[in-house]
PDB file of C-alpha atoms in Angstrom:
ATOM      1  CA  UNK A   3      -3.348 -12.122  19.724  1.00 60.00           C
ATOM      2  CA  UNK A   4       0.059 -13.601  18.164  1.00 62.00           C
ATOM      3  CA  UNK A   5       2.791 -13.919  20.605  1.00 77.00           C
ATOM      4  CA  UNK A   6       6.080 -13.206  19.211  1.00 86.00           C
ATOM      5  CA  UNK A   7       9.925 -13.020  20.294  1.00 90.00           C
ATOM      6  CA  UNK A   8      11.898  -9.912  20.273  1.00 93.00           C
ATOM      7  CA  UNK A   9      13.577 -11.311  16.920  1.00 94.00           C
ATOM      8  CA  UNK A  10      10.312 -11.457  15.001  1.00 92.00           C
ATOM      9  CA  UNK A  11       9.323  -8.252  16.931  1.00 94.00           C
ATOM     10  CA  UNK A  12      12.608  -6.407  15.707  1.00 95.00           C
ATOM     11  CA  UNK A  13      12.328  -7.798  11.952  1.00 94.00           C
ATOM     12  CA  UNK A  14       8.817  -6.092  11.392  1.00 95.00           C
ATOM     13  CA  UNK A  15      10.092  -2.785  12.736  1.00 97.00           C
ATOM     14  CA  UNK A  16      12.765  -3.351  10.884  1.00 95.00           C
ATOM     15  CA  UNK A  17      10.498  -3.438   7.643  1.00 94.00           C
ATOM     16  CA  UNK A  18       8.065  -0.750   8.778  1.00 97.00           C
ATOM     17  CA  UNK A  19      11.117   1.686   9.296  1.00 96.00           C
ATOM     18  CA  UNK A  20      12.537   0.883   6.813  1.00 94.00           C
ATOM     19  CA  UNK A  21       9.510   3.073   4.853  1.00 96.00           C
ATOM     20  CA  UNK A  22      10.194   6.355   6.594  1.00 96.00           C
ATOM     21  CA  UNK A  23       7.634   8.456   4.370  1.00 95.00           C
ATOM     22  CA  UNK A  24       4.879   5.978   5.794  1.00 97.00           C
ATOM     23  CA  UNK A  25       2.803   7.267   9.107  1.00 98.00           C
ATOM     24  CA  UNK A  26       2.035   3.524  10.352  1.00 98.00           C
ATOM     25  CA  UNK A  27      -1.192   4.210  12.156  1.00 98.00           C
ATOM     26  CA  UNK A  28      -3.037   1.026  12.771  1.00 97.00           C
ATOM     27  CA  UNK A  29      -2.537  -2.903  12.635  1.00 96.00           C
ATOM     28  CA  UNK A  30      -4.496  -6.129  13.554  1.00 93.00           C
ATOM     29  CA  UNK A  31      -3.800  -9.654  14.589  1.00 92.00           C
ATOM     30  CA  UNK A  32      -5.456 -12.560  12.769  1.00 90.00           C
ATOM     31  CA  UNK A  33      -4.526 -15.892  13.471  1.00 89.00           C
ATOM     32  CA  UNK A  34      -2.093 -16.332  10.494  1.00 91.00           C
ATOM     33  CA  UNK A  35      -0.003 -12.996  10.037  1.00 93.00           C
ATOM     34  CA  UNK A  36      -0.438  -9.285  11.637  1.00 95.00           C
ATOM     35  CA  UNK A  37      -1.407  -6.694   9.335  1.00 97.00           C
ATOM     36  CA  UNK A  38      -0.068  -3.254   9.810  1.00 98.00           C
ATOM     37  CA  UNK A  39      -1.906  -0.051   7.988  1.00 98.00           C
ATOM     38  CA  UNK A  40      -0.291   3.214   7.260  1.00 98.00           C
ATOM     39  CA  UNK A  41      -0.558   6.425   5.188  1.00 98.00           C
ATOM     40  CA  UNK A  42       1.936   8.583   2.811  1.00 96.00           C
ATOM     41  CA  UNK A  43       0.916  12.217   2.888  1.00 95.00           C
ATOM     42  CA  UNK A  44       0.828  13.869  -1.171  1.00 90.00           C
ATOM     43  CA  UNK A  45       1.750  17.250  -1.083  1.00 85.00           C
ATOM     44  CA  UNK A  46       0.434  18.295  -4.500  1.00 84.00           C
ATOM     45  CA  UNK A  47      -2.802  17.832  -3.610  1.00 83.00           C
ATOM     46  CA  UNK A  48      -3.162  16.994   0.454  1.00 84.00           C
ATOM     47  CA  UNK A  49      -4.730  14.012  -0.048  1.00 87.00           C
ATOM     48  CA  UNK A  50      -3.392  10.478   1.883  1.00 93.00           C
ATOM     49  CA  UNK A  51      -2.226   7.356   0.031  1.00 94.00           C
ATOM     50  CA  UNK A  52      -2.032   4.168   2.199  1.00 95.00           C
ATOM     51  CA  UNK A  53      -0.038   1.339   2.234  1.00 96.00           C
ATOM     52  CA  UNK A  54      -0.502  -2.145   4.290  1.00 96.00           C
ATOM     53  CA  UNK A  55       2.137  -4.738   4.630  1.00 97.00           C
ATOM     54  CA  UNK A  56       0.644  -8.615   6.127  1.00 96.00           C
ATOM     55  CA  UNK A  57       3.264 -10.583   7.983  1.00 96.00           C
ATOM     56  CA  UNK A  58       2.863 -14.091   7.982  1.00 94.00           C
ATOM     57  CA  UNK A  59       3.364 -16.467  10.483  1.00 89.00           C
ATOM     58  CA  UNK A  60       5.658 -18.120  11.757  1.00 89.00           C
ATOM     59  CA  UNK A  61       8.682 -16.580  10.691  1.00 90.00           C
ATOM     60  CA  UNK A  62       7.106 -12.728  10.107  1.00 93.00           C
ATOM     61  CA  UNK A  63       8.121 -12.550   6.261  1.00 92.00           C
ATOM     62  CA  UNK A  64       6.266 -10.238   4.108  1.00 93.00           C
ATOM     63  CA  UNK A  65       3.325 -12.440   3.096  1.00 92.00           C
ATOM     64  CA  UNK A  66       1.545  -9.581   1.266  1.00 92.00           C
ATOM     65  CA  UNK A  67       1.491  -5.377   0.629  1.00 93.00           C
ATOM     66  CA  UNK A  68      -0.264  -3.102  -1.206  1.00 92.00           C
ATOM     67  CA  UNK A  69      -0.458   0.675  -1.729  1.00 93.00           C
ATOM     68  CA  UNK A  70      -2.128   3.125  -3.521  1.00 91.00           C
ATOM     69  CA  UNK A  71       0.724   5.474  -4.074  1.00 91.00           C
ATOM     70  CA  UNK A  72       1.813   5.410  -7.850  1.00 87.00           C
ATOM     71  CA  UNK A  73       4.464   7.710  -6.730  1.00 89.00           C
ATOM     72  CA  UNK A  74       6.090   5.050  -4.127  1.00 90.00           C
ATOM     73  CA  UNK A  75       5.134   1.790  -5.121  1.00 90.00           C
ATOM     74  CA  UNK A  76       8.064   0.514  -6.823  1.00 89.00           C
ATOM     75  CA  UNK A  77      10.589   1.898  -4.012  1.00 89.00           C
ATOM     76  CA  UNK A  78       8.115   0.380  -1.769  1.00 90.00           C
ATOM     77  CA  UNK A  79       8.004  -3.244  -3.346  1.00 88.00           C
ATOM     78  CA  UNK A  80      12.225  -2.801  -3.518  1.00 87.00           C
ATOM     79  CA  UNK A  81      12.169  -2.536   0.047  1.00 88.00           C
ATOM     80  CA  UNK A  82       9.867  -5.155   1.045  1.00 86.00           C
ATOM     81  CA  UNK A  83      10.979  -7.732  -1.265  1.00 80.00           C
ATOM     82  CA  UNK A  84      14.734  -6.990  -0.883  1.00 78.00           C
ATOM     83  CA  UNK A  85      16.188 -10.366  -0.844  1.00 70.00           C
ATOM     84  CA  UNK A  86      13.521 -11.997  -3.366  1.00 68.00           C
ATOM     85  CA  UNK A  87      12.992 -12.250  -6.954  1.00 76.00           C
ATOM     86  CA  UNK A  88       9.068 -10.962  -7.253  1.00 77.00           C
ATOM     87  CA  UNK A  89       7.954  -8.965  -9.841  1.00 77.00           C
ATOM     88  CA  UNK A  90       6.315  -5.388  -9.089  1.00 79.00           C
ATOM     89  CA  UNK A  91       2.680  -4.971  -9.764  1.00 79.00           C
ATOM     90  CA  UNK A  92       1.293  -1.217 -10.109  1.00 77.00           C
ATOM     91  CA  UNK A  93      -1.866  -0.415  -8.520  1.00 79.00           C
ATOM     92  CA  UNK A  94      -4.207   0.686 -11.204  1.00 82.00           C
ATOM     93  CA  UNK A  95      -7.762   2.867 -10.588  1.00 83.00           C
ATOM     94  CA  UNK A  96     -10.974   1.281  -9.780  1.00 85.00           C
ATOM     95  CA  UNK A  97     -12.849   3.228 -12.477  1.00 85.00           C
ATOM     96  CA  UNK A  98     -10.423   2.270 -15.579  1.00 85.00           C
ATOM     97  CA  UNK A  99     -11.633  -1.266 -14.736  1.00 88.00           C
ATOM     98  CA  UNK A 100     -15.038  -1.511 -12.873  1.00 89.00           C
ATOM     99  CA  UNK A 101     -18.155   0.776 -14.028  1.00 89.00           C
ATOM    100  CA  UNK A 102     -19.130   1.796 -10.127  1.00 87.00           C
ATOM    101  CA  UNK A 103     -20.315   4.939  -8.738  1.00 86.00           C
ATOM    102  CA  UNK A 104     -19.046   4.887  -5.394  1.00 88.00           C
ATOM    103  CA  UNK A 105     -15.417   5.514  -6.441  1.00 85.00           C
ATOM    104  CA  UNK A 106     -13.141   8.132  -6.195  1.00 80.00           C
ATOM    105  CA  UNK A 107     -12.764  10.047  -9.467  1.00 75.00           C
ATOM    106  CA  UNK A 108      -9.698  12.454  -9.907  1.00 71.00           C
ATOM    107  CA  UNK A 109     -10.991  15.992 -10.867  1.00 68.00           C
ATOM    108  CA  UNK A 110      -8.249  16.279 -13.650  1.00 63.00           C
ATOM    109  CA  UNK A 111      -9.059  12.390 -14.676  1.00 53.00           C
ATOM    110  CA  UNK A 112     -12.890  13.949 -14.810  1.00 46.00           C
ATOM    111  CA  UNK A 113     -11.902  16.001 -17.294  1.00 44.00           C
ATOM    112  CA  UNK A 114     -10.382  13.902 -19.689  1.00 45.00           C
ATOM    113  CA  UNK A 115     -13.045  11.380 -19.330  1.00 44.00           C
ATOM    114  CA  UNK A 116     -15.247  14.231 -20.550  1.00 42.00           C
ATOM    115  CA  UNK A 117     -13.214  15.228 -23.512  1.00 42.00           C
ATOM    116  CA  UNK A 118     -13.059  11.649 -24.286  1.00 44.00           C
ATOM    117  CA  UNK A 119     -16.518  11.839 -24.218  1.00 45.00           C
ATOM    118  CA  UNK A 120     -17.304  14.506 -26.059  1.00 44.00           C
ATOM    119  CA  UNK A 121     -18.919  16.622 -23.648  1.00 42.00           C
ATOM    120  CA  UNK A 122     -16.123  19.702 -24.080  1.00 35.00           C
TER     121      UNK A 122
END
């Protein structure tokens, strides 16, 4: 487990509150940086996006994040890199890059895939 001061204690909650549409749920310690796991709840259609930010050690800066909300990722990346100059990256879907089965396929995304496809 990493021990920490109340200073680098108070800067991650300071980060993780600072996302109040995030349900933080889970973390873990690993021997270079705690990584903290949480969800974003989509109303249109119920389903859960999740975000993670790493903290590295030793001074608990954000060494890494990652989300797979389209809808927050840019307010996200504003938040976490506040005081830093590095450029946003969206998250982009497994199946526009990688031809896998076990993936999760968006039923309105199905059906342009089909129509792409001819099938319609």
């Amino acid at each position: 487990m990493i021990e920490m001061n109340r200073e680098q204690k108070f800067k991650i909650e300071k980060k993780l509150m600072g996302l109040p549409y995030v349900n933080w749920d889970r973390y873990f310690d690993a021997e270079n940086n705690i990584t903290v796991f949480g969800w974003i709840n989509r109303e249109k259609d119920n389903y859960k996006d999740f975000v993670y930010i790493e903290f590295g050690k030793p001074d608990y800066d954000v060494s890494a994040w990652g989300t797979s909300s389209k809808e927050y990722s840019e307010a996200i990346h504003k938040i976490v890199y506040s005081n830093e100059d590095v450029k946003h990256n969206d998250c982009k879907r497994v199946e526009h890059k990688f031809n896998i089965k076990n993936c999760i396929k968006l039923i309105n995304q199905e059906k342009q895939i089909v129509r792409l496809h001819g099938r319609f």
